[in-house]
Every structure is written in C-alpha cells, then in structure tokens.
Coordinates of C-alpha atoms and ligand atoms in Angstrom, one line a residue:
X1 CA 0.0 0.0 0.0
X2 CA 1.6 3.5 -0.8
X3 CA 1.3 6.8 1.1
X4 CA -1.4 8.1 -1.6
X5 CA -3.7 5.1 -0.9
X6 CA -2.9 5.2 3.0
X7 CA -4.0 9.0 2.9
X8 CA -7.5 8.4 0.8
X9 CA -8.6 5.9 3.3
X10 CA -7.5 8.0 6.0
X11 CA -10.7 9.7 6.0
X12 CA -13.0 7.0 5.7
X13 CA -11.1 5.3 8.6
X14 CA -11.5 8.0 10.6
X15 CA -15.3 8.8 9.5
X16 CA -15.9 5.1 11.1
X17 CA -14.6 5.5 13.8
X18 CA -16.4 9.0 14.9
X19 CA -19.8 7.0 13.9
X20 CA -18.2 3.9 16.3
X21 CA -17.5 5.9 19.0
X22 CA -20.9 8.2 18.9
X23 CA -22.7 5.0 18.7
X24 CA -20.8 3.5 21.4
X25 CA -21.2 7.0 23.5
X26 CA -25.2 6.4 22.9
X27 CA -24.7 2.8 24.2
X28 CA -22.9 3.8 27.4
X29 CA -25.2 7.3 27.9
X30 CA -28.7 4.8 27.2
X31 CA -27.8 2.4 30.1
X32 CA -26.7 5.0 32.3
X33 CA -29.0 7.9 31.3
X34 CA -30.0 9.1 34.9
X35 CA -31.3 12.8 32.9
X36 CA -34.7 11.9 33.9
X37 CA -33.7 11.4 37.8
X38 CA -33.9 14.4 39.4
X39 CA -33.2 14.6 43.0
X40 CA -35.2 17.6 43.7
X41 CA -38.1 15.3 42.8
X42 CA -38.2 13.8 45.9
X43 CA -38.4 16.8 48.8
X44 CA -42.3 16.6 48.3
X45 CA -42.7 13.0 48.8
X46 CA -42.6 11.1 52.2
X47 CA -42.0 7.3 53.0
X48 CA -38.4 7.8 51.0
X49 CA -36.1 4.9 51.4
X50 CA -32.8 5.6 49.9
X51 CA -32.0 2.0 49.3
X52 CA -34.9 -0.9 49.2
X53 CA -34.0 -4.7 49.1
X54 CA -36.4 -7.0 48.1
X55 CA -35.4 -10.5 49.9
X56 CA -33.8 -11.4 52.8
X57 CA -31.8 -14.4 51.6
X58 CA -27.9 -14.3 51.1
X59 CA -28.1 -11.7 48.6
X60 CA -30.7 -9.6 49.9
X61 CA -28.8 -9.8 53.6
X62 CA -25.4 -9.3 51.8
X63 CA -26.4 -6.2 49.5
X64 CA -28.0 -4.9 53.4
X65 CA -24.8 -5.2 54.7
X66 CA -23.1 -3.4 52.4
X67 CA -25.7 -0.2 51.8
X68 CA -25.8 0.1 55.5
X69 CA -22.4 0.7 56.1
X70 CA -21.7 3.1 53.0
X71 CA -24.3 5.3 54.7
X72 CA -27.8 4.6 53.1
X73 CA -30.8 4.1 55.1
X74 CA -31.9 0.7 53.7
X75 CA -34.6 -1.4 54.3
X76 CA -34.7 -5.0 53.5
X77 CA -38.8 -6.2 52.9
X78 CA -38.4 -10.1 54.3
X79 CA -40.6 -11.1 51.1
X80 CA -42.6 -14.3 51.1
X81 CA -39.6 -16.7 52.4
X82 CA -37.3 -14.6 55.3
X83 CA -34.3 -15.9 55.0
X84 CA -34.3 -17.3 51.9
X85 CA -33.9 -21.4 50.5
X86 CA -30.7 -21.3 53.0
X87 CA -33.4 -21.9 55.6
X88 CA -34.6 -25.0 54.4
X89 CA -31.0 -26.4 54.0
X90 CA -29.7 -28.3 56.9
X91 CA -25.8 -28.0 57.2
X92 CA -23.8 -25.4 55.5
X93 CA -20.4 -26.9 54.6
X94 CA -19.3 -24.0 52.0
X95 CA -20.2 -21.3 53.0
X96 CA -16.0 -19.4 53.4
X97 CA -15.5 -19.0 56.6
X98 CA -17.5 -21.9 58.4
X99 CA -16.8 -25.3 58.9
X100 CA -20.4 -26.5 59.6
X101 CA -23.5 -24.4 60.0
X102 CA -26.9 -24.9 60.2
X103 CA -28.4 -22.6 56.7
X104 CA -31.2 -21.2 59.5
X105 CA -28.5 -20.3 61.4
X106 CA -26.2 -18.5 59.4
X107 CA -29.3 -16.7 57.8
X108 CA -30.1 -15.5 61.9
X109 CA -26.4 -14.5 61.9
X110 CA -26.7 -12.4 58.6
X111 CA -29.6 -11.0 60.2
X112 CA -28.2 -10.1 63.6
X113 CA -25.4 -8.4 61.7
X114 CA -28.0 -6.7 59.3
X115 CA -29.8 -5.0 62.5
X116 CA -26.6 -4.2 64.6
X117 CA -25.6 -1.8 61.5
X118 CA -29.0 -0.5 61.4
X119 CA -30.8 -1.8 58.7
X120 CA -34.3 -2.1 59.1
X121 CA -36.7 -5.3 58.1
X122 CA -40.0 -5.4 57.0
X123 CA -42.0 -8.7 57.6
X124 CA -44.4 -8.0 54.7
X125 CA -44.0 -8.6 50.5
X126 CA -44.3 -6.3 48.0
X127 CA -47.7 -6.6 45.7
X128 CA -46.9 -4.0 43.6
X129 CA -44.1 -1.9 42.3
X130 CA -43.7 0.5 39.5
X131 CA -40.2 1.7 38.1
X132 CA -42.0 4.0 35.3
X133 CA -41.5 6.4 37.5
X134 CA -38.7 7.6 40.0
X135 CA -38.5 7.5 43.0
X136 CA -39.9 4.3 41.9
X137 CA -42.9 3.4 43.7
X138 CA -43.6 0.4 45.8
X139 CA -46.7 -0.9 48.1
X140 CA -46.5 -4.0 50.1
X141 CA -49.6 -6.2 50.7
X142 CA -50.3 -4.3 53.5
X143 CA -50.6 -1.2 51.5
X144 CA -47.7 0.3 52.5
X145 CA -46.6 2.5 49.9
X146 CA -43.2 3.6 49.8
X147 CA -40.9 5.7 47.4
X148 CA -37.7 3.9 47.1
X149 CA -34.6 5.6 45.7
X150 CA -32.7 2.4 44.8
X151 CA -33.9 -1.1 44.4
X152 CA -32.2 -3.9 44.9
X153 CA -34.3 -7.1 44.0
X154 CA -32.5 -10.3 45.8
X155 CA -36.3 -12.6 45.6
X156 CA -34.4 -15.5 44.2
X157 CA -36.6 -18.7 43.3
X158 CA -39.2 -21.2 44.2
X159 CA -38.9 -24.8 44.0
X160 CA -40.7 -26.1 40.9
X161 CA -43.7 -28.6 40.9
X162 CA -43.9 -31.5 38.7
X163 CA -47.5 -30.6 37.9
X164 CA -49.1 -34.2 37.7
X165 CA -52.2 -35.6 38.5
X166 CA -52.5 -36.4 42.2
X167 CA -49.8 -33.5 43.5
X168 CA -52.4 -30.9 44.1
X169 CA -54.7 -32.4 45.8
X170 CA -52.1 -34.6 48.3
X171 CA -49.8 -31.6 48.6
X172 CA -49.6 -31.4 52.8
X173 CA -50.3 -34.8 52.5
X174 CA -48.0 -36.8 51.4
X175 CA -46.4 -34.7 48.8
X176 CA -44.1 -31.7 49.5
X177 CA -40.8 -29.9 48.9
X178 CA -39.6 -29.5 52.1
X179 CA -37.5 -32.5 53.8
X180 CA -36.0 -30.8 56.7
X181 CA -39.3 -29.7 57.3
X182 CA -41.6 -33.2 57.3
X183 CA -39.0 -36.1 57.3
X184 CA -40.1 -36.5 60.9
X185 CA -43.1 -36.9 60.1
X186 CA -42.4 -40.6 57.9
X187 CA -40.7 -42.4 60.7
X188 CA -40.1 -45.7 59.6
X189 CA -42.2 -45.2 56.7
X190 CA -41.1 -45.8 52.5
X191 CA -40.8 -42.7 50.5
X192 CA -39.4 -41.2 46.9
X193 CA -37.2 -38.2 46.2
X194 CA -37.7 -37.0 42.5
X195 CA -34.6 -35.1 41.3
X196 CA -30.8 -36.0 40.3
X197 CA -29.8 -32.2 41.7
X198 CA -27.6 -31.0 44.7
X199 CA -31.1 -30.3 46.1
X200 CA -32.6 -34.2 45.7
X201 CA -29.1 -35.3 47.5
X202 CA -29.7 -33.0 50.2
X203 CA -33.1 -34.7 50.9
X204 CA -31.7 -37.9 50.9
X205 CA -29.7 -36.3 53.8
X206 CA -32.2 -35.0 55.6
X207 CA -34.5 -38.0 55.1
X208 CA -32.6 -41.1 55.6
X209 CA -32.2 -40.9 59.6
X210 CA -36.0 -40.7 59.9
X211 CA -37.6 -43.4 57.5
X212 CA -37.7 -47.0 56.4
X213 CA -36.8 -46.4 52.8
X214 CA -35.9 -44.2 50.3
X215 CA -36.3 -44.5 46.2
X216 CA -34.5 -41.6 44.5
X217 CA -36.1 -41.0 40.9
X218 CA -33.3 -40.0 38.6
X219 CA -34.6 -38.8 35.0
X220 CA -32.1 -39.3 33.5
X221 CA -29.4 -42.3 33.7
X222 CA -27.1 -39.8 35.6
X223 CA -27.0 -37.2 38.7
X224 CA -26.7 -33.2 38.3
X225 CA -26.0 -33.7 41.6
X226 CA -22.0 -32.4 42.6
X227 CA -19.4 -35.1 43.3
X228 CA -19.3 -34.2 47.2
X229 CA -23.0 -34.4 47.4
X230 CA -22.9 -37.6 45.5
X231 CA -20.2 -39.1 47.6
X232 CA -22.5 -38.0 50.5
X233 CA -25.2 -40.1 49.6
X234 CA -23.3 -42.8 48.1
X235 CA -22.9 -44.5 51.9
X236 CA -26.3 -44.2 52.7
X237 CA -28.0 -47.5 53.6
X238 CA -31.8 -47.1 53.0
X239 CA -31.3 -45.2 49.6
X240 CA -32.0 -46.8 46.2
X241 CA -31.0 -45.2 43.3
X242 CA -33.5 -45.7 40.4
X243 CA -32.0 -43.9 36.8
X244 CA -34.2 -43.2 33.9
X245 CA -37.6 -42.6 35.9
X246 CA -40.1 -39.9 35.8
X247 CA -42.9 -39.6 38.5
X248 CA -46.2 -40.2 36.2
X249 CA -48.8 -40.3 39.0
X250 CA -50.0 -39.4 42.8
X251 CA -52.2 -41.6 44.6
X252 CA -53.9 -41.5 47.8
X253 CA -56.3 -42.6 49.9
X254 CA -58.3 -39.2 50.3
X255 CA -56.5 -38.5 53.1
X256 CA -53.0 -39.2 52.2
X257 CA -50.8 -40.7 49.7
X258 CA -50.6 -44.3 49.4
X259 CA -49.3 -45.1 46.0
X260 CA -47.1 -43.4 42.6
X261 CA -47.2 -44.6 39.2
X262 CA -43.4 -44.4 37.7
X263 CA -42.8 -44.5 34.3
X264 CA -39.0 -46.0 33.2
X265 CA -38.3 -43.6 30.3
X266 CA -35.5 -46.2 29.6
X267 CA -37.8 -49.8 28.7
X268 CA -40.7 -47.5 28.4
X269 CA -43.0 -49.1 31.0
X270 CA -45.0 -48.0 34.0
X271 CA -44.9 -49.5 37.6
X272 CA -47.0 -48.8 40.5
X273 CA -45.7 -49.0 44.1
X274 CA -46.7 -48.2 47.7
X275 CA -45.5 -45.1 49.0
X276 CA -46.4 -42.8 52.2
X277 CA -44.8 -39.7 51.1
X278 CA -43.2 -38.0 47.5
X279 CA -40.3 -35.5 48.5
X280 CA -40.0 -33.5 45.3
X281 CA -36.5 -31.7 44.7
X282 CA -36.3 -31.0 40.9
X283 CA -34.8 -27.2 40.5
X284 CA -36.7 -23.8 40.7
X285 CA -38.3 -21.1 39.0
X286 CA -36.8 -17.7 39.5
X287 CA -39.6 -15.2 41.2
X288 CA -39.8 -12.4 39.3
X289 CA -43.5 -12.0 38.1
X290 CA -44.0 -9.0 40.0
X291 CA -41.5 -7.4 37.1
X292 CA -42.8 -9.1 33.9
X293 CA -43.2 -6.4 31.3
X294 CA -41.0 -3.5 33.5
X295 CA -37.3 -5.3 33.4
X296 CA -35.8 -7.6 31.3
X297 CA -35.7 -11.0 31.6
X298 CA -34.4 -14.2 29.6
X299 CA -36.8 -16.8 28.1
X300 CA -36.7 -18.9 31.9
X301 CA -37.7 -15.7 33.7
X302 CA -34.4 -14.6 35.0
X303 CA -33.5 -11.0 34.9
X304 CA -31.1 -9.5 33.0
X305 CA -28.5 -7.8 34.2
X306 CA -25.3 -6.0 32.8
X307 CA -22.2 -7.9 33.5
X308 CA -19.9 -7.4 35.2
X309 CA -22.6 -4.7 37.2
X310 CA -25.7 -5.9 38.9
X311 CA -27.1 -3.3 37.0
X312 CA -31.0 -4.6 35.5
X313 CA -33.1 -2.8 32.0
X314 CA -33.9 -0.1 34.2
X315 CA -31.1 2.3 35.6
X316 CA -31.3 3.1 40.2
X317 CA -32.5 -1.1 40.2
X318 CA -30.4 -3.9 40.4
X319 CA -30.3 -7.6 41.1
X320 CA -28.3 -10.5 43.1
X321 CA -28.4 -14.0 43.5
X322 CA -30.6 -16.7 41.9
X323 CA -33.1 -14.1 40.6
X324 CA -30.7 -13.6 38.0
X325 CA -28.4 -16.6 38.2
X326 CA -29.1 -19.5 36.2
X327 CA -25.8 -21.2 36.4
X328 CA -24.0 -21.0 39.8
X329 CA -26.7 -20.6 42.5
X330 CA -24.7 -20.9 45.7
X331 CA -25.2 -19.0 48.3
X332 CA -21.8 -17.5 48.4
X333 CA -22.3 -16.3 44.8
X334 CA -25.4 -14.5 45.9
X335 CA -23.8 -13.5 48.6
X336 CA -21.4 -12.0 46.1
X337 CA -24.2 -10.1 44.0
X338 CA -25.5 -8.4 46.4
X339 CA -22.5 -6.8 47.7
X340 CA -21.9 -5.9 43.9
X341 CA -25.6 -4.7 43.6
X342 CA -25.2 -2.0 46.9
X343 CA -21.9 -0.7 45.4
X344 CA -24.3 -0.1 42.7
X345 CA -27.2 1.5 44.1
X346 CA -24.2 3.4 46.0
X347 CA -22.6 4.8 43.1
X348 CA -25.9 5.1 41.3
X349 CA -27.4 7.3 43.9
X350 CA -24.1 9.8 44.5
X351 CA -24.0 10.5 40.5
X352 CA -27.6 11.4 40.4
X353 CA -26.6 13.6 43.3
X354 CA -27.7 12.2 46.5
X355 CA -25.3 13.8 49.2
X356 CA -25.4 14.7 52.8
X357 CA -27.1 17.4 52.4
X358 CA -29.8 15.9 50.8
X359 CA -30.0 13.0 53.1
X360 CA -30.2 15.8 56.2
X361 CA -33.5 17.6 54.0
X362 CA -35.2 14.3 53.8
X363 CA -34.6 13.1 57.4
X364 CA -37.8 13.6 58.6
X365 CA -39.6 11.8 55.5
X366 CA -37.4 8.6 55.9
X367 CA -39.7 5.4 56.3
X368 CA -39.4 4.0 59.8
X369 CA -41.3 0.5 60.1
X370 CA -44.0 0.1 63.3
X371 CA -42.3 -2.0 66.2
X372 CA -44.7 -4.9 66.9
X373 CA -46.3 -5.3 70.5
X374 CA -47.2 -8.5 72.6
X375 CA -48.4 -11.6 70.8
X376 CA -52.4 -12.4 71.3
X377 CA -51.7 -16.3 69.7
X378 CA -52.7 -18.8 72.4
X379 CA -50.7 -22.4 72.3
X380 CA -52.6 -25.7 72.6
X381 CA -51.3 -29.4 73.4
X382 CA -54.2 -31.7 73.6
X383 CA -57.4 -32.9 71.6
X384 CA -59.5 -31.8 75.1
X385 CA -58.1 -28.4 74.6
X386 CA -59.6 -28.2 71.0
X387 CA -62.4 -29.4 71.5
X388 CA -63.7 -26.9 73.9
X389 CA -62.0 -24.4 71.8
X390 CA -64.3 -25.3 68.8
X391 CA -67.1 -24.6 70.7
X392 CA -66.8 -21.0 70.5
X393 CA -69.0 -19.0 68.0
X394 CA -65.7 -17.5 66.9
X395 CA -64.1 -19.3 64.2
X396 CA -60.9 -21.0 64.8
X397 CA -57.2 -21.0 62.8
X398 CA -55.2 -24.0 64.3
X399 CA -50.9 -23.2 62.8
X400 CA -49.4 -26.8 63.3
X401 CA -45.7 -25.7 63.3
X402 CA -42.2 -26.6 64.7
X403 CA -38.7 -25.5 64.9
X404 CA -37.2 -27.8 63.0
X405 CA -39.5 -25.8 59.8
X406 CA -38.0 -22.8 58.2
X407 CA -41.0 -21.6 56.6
X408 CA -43.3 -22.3 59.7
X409 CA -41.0 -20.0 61.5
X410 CA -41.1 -17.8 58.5
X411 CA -44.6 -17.3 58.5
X412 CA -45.1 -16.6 62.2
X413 CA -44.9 -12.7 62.4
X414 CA -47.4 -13.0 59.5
X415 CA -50.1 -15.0 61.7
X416 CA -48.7 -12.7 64.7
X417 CA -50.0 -9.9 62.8
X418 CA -53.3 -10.9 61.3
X419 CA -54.0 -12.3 65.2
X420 CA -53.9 -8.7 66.6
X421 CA -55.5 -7.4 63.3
X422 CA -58.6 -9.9 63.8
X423 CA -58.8 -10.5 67.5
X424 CA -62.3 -9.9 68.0
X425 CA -63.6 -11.7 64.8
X426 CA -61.3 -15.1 65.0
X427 CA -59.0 -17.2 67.5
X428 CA -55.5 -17.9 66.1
X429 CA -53.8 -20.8 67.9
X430 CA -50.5 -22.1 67.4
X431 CA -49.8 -26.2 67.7
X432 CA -46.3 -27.0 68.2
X433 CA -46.1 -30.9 66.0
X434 CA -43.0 -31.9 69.0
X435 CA -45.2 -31.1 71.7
X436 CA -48.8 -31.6 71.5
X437 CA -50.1 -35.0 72.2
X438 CA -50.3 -37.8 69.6
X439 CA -54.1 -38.1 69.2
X440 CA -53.8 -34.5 68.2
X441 CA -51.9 -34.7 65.2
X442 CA -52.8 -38.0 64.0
X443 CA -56.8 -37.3 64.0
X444 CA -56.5 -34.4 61.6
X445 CA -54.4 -36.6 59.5
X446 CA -51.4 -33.4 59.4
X447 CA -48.8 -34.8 57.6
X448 CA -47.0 -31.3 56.9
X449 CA -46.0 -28.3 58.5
X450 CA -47.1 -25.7 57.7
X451 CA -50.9 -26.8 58.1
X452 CA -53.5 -24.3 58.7
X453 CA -57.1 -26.0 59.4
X454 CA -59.3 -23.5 60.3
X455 CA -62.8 -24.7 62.2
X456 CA -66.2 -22.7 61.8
X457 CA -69.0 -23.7 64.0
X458 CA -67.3 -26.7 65.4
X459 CA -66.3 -28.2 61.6
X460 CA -63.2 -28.3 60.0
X461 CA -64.1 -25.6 56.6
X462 CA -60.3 -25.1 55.2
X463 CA -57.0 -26.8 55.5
X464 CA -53.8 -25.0 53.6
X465 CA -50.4 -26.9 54.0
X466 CA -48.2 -24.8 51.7
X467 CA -46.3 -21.6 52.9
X468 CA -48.5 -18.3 52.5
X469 CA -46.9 -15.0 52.2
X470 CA -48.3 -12.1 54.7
X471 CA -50.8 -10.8 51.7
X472 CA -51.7 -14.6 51.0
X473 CA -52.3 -15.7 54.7
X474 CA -54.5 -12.3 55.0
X475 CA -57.1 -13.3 52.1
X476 CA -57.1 -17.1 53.0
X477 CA -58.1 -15.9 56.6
X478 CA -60.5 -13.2 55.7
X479 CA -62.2 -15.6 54.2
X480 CA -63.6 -17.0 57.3
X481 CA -64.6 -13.6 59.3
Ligands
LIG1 P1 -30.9 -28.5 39.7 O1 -31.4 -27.8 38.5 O2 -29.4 -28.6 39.9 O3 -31.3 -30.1 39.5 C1 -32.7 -30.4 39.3 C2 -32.8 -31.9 39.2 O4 -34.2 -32.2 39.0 C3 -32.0 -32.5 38.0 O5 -31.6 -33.7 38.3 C4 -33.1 -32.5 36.9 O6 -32.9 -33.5 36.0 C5 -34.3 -32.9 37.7 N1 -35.6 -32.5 37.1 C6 -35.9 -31.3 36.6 N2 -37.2 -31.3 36.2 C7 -37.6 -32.5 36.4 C8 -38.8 -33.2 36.1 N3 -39.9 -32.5 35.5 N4 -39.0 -34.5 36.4 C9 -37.9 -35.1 37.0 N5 -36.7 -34.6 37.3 C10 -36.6 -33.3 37.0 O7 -31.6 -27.9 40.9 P2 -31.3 -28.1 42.5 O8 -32.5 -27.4 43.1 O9 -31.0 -29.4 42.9 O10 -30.1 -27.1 42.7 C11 -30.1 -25.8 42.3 C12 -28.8 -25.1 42.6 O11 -28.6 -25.0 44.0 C13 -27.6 -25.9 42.1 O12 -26.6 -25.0 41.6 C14 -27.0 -26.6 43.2 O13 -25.7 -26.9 43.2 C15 -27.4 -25.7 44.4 N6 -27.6 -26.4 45.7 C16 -26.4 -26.7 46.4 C17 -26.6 -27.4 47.6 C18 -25.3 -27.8 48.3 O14 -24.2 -27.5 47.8 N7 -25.4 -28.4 49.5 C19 -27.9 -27.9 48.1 C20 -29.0 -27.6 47.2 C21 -28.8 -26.9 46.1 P3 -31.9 -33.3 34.7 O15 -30.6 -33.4 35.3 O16 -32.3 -34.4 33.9 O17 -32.3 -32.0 34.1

C-alpha cells in the first residue's frame, strides 16, 4: 500500500470510527441515562427509602450489609420466604468461613449483623411496584406504599412442581418440597425423592435418619448432583437409586398418599408402588412475576442484568443472587451479588446527586417500620383443649408448626399480625407438632407443617399446608370472618 492510498482511506477510517465511537457514546449514555432522575423530585414525597432490598436471603442480607455501612438508610422487605432457600437447607459446609453451619443459622447470623448496623426489616412482600416512575414506587400487601430511591431485587426462586395428577390435591399430604421440614413426620415409613440435583441429594440427607426407605427417581441415567454431594449419599443405607424414571402419578387414599405410578423412560413401561410420602427436589423457578413487562428477563424468567454490574433494564435497580443466576446458585455467589448490587445502588445514587445534604433535608420523610407489641396467639397441646376451643361461636385458625420448619418459622410474624389485626372476629392458635399429644396430630391426619385448618362452628371448613406469604395468609383468613 503506498502513502497516496494510506491517505484516501485515511478519512473514511476516521469517518468510522467518529460513527463507532458516537454509537458507542449512545450505548454507554442509554444504560446509564440518569437525565430523567432528578433529585429535587423527591423533597415533596414522604416514606423515602434511599436503598430498598427486596429478599432477605444471602443476597438480599449481603447487599444490606453493604448499603448500611456506606451510609444509606436501607430497608430490606423479608418477602414471602425470610431468610431465603438457606433456611430450608440443613448444614452449610461451604459457605468461606464456616466449617459446619446450620443454613437457618447462618441466615439469623446475617440477620443479627444486618440489624446491629442499622438496617431495618419489613415482615411483609411487596404486591406491587412501578419503576415507570422515580422514585420508583412500591406498596406492600399491607398497603404500605413507599418511594424507594434504589432497588435492589434479591427474591431468588421457588422450588418447581412436577405438575401431575394427584400433587395438588395430596400436597400437605403426602407430597411436599420441604425434607427438613416433614422427614419427621415418615418415621419408619417408604418414600421417593424425584430429582438427580444437589437439592434431591440433600433430601436424601435430611430423610434417611428418619424413615424405612428411600427411592431416589433419577430422570435421567445420571445425577446433576455435585461429586461431594454424591459421595454423600453414596454411603447411605436405605437409599436406592432408580435412573431413567419420571414420577407419572400421585395416589392417595383421600386422606394421604398411598401409591405413585413411575414410568422408566429407559424400557418404556409403568410401575406402581406403595408409597407414604413423595419429596419433590427438581430445580426452581426464578420469582420475578411481579416485574414481567418492567425489566428484562431471559426466556426462563431470569433477569437480565449488565455484567460485570448488577445493573437490570432499568437504571437506580439492580439484582443478586438466583433471581438472575441461572448457572451458579450458591449462596456464596449471591452472597457475592448483592454486595456488587449495593456498590451499585451506592454509586448510582451519589452521581444522580444524592449527598449529605440531601439525606439531612429528607430526614424527617425517611420510612421508619412500626415496632410490633405483645403476641395475642394462644398455644394448645391436647385434643380436650380443642375441642372446647371449637365450641366457641368464633371461628378457629389451628398453625401446626415446629422449629425444625423454616418456613413455619417464617410465617409466624405473618399469623402474629393478622392475630392482633382480627382478635375480635377469630382465634389464632398455634400447635407446636413436638409437643402436642399424639391423638392431636394423627386425628387431623397433618402430615406437613405448615398446616393451617381452620374450624367454623365446630367443623373443619379449610386446611392450607403450603407456605402463604403475609398478603396470601391475610385473604385465606379473611375468608372466614
Ligand atoms: P438442579 O437444577 O441442579 O437439579 C434439578 C434436578 O431435577 C435435575 O436432576 C433434573 O434432571 C431434575 N428435574 C428437573 N425437572 C424434572 C422433572 N420434571 N422431572 C424429573 N426430574 C426433573 O436444581 P437443584 O435445586 O438441585 O439445585 C439448584 C442449585 O442449588 C444448584 O446450583 C445446586 O448446586 C445448588 N444447591 C447446592 C446445595 C449444596 O451445595 N449443598 C444444596 C442444594 C442446592 P436433569 O438433570 O435431567 O435436568
């Protein structure tokens, strides 16, 4: 090439890249266009909350941490699981740091450490939230509405159902996702895990000291499972391992489950055995319904957001954990995320000019949740004890609980609340499954905890065995008063 060629595309070279680097400028300025955030905007509104978390599991607790001590007010709104799947897993193994902890525990820890630095919790979920607007606008299900300067959504996922004939209607008994939870409950009894995952393994764990016998149903003719949860299980005596079966069929005898159909994918037939309970363990569906439409998400549901930042569609939200995390979900890497996602919000709200000063004008508009007074939830023991109970014209909720249940415990301040809320019109009484007598459990046939059965003129009118959030548990009981 000689120097008259070089200089003739000289200016075409540089014409492309002016064009690359204004369309590259518009990239960069499109994500992070904060024009339309004005902090003036929010002197004339009240309930402000600098930085919002939605979630209280590792990432939601993490990002907490974090916002707290760079100086934002934050408040973390529990959602419909406090304390996230952690909860449901019994001991912790890798989690850096810890040797051996119990996932309830170290979620208690996380929260401990969120409230000594002065983050504030919010036992409620959020029903509604609109980021057409800033400060975007939230309201809980108790109609709490509240303007939130930052959002950091940490609601990671729900196990998923199988969705077969027979699950709905023996679901709190006989079918559930929850081993740490109900294993006691199948003492000496046979029962199937469905899933090949890290999660599946981890009910083997939690099952095998308290039953007869376990079948594991493995899809396909080998685990997801991890090599040290595999090598786990491997020793386990009452396990059988069953490869290329799919759970077809639920059976019961209308007031539990008796039976499955399994089909063997493999010689293509179907078998029916005796069962008394299906633990079901096969991977989750990320919870973000509540944003369909207002952030982007990938064909599964997970939102986007805009590596390496926790950044989402919409600029002032971000998210952490297995909300957005399809491939990794550990708790560590959530843990992770959120950190990233407060450093986000932080540096998202000091260049759309949040400062001290600002923070001192809207002092007195800050959000501050209501402390909660003495409980008004009686506890019963005995069948005698219910049965005058029923007598009353009031109608009756019976919450059969226990420790050993995350989302029991979970649920509590919810039932807490709606007792004080509805004193006069309904009695809420709490039934602790390791203390009450025998009789008590066995003649309402509850199988699960959570179970709700709630009486109405001395007759049993509803039983719910699956967890309820605050806004869910509020309808369902409404429903009687
Ligand atoms: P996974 O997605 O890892 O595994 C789901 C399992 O369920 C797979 O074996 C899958 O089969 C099977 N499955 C999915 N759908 C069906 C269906 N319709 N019928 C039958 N089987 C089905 O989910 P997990 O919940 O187990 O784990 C999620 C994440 O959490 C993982 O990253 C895991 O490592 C982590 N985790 C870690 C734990 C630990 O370290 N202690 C404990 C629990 C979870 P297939 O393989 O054929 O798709």
């Amino acid at each position: 090439m000689n120097n008259n060629m070089l200089k003739k595309l000289l200016i075409p070279i540089l014409i492309v890249l002016i064009l690359l680097g204004v369309i590259f400028y518009k990239k960069i300025n499109k994500t992070e266009n904060l024009s339309s955030y004005n902090i003036t905007d929010i002197y004339d509104k009240n309930n402000i909350m600098p930085v919002v978390i939605l979630g209280s599991g590792p990432a939601g607790q993490s990002a907490g941490i974090y916002a707290c001590r760079a100086g934002f007010k934050t408040l973390i709104i529990e959602g419909s699981k406090p304390g996230g799947q952690l909860t449901e897993t019994s001991y912790v193994e890798n989690w850096p740091g810890e040797k051996k902890v119990l996932g309830s525990d170290l979620m208690q820890k996380l929260k401990e450490q969120n409230e000594k630095l002065g983050v504030s919790f919010l036992a409620d979920d959020v029903s509604k939230i609109d980021f057409s607007k800033w400060p975007f606008e939230l309201i809980t299900s108790e109609g709490i509405k509240l303007n939130a300067l930052s959002v950091i959504i940490a609601t990671g996922s729900s196990p998923r159902k199988l969705n077969i004939p027979g699950e709905k209607e023996y679901w709190g008994r006989g079918v559930t996702t929850c081993a740490i939870c109900d294993a006691p409950f199948y003492k000496d009894k046979n029962v199937i895990v469905v899933g090949g995952g890290d999660s599946a393994a981890e009910q083997v764990l939690q099952l095998s000291p308290h039953v007869k016998h376990i079948n594991m149903l493995v899809r396909k003719d080998k685990f997801r499972a991890s090599a040290a949860m595999q090598e786990r299980i491997k020793e386990i005596k009452n396990l059988t391992v069953l490869y290329n079966k799919e759970l077809k069929n639920i059976f019961g005898n209308q007031e539990h489950v008796n039976a499955v159909e399994i089909y063997d994918n493999k010689t293509k037939t179907t078998n029916k055995i005796n069962i008394d309970g299906v633990f079901l363990a096969i991977g989750h569906i990320p919870n973000t319904a509540l944003f369909k439409d207002q952030l982007d998400m990938d064909g599964a549901g997970y939102l986007k957001v805009s590596c390496p930042s926790q950044k989402t569609s919409v600029a002032g939200v971000f998210a952490a954990g297995d909300v957005e995390d399809h491939i990794y979900m550990q708790a560590g890497i959530a843990s992770g995320a959120g950190i990233k996602a407060a450093l986000d919000a932080g540096n998202f709200l000091h260049n759309i000019g949040y400062n001290s000063t600002v923070a001192q004008k809207i002092e007195n508009k800050l959000y501050e949740p209501e402390i909660s007074g003495p409980s008004v939830v009686s506890s019963i023991k005995t069948m005698a004890e219910l049965n005058k109970l029923i007598k009353s014209k009031k109608p009756v909720i019976l919450d059969f609980w226990a420790h050993h249940c995350p989302s029991c415990l979970q649920m509590m301040p919810a039932f807490e609340y709606l007792a004080k809320k509805f004193e006069d019109k309904m009695s809420f009484v709490k039934i602790d499954i390791d203390e009450a007598e025998k009789d008590l459990i066995e003649k309402l046939y509850v199988l699960k905890v959570p179970t709700f059965i709630v009486y109405k003129e001395g007759q049993i009118v509803a039983r719910f065995s699956e967890f309820m959030t605050k806004s869910q548990m509020t309808n369902f009981v409404k429903k009687f008063i």
